[in-house]
Structures are given as structure tokens and as C-alpha cells.
XYZ file of C-alpha atoms in Angstrom:
106
model
C 0.000 0.000 0.000
C 1.259 3.449 -0.916
C 1.887 6.042 1.800
C -0.628 8.909 1.824
C 0.694 12.030 0.102
C 1.938 14.905 2.224
C 0.069 18.112 1.400
C 2.180 21.191 2.173
C 0.239 24.368 3.031
C 2.134 27.665 3.391
C 1.348 30.416 5.873
C 0.551 34.114 5.803
C 1.926 35.968 2.758
C 3.671 32.823 1.496
C 3.196 31.784 -2.084
C 4.136 28.149 -1.687
C 7.836 28.659 -2.372
C 8.827 28.037 1.251
C 9.143 24.286 0.740
C 12.357 22.757 -0.537
C 10.421 20.048 -2.318
C 13.308 18.823 -4.438
C 15.361 18.091 -1.319
C 12.389 16.350 0.303
C 11.827 14.263 -2.814
C 15.530 13.368 -2.957
C 15.510 12.356 0.699
C 12.159 10.542 0.570
C 11.882 9.285 -3.027
C 8.879 7.021 -2.429
C 6.873 9.783 -0.742
C 4.500 11.968 -2.755
C 4.497 15.672 -1.866
C 1.763 18.053 -2.989
C 2.366 21.770 -2.570
C -0.647 24.048 -2.531
C -0.917 27.790 -2.671
C -4.142 29.096 -1.111
C -4.728 32.846 -0.921
C -1.792 34.320 1.052
C -4.013 36.833 2.889
C -7.381 35.046 2.673
C -9.419 33.949 5.684
C -8.926 30.452 7.069
C -12.347 29.510 5.668
C -11.435 30.682 2.172
C -8.016 29.012 2.322
C -9.544 25.718 3.504
C -12.055 25.812 0.628
C -9.213 26.478 -1.823
C -7.204 23.560 -0.417
C -10.199 21.247 -0.757
C -10.820 22.197 -4.383
C -7.112 22.118 -5.232
C -7.062 18.498 -4.065
C -10.436 17.337 -5.410
C -10.795 19.635 -8.420
C -13.576 21.988 -9.445
C -14.586 25.598 -8.924
C -14.044 26.850 -5.373
C -17.419 27.457 -3.698
C -17.035 29.528 -0.536
C -20.739 29.215 0.255
C -23.489 31.769 -0.289
C -23.822 32.785 3.360
C -20.080 33.156 3.926
C -19.612 35.134 0.700
C -22.467 37.477 1.589
C -21.207 38.011 5.147
C -17.652 38.678 3.935
C -18.582 40.743 0.885
C -16.854 38.651 -1.750
C -17.867 36.394 -4.612
C -19.311 33.009 -3.760
C -17.139 31.310 -6.387
C -13.385 31.407 -6.843
C -11.025 29.949 -9.362
C -11.270 26.569 -11.050
C -8.743 23.957 -9.952
C -7.370 20.881 -11.636
C -7.406 18.032 -9.129
C -4.067 17.311 -7.456
C -5.423 14.221 -5.656
C -9.006 13.521 -6.818
C -9.101 10.131 -5.096
C -8.868 11.797 -1.650
C -11.497 10.228 0.607
C -11.675 8.115 3.763
C -9.963 5.211 1.980
C -7.293 7.492 0.442
C -6.183 9.912 3.174
C -3.583 12.665 3.065
C -1.152 14.041 5.615
C -1.440 17.809 6.012
C 1.685 19.808 6.798
C 1.179 23.485 7.531
C 3.751 26.210 8.002
C 2.813 29.021 10.395
C -0.782 30.131 9.690
C -1.014 27.185 7.278
C -1.174 25.006 10.385
C -4.263 26.865 11.591
C -5.810 26.734 8.124
C -5.556 22.948 7.869
C -7.393 22.637 11.168
C -10.367 24.338 9.514
């Protein structure tokens, strides 16, 4: 059985370039690493939605109520799926840096 991929989530103002993925891949060649780049100044809710859709694919839906309360569009960008098979039988490990750690808890 293959190890679950490690999903790397950056923190506040980071654009995903904080991870030395090549070194990690060299050191752990059988491990899959997925780096994501949710909005660097977005709310935890918005970032969590973006992470979900980046993994599963589709157009980010922040929810009608949340979008209305926060004064932004309900829908965000469209994502190609990084790990569409993600479900209870195909888990992931989430690794967050700084505020990314709080985001993945959402």
C-alpha cells in the first residue's frame, strides 16, 4: 500500500515557495508531496475551501452565506485536481507552516 501524500500548506503571505520540495523528494523518493498555494491573505475559511478544491478539483465554492457576510464572490477559481481520489480510503497528511497550520485545522 502506498503512503498517503503529504500536502504542504504555506502560511501568511507565502506563495508556496517556502518548501524545498526537491530536497524532500531526494531524501524521501517514495513519498508523494503536494504543494498548494491558497490565498496568502485570505481567511482560514477561504483558504480551507481552496485547499479542498485544489485536491479534489472543481470551482471553489465559498458558500453563499459566507460570501455574503464577507462581501466577496461566492465562487473562486477553477482547480485541476491534485489528488481527486482523496477520501476516507485514500487519506492525506497535512503539513502546515505558520498560519497554514491553523488553516488545515479548519
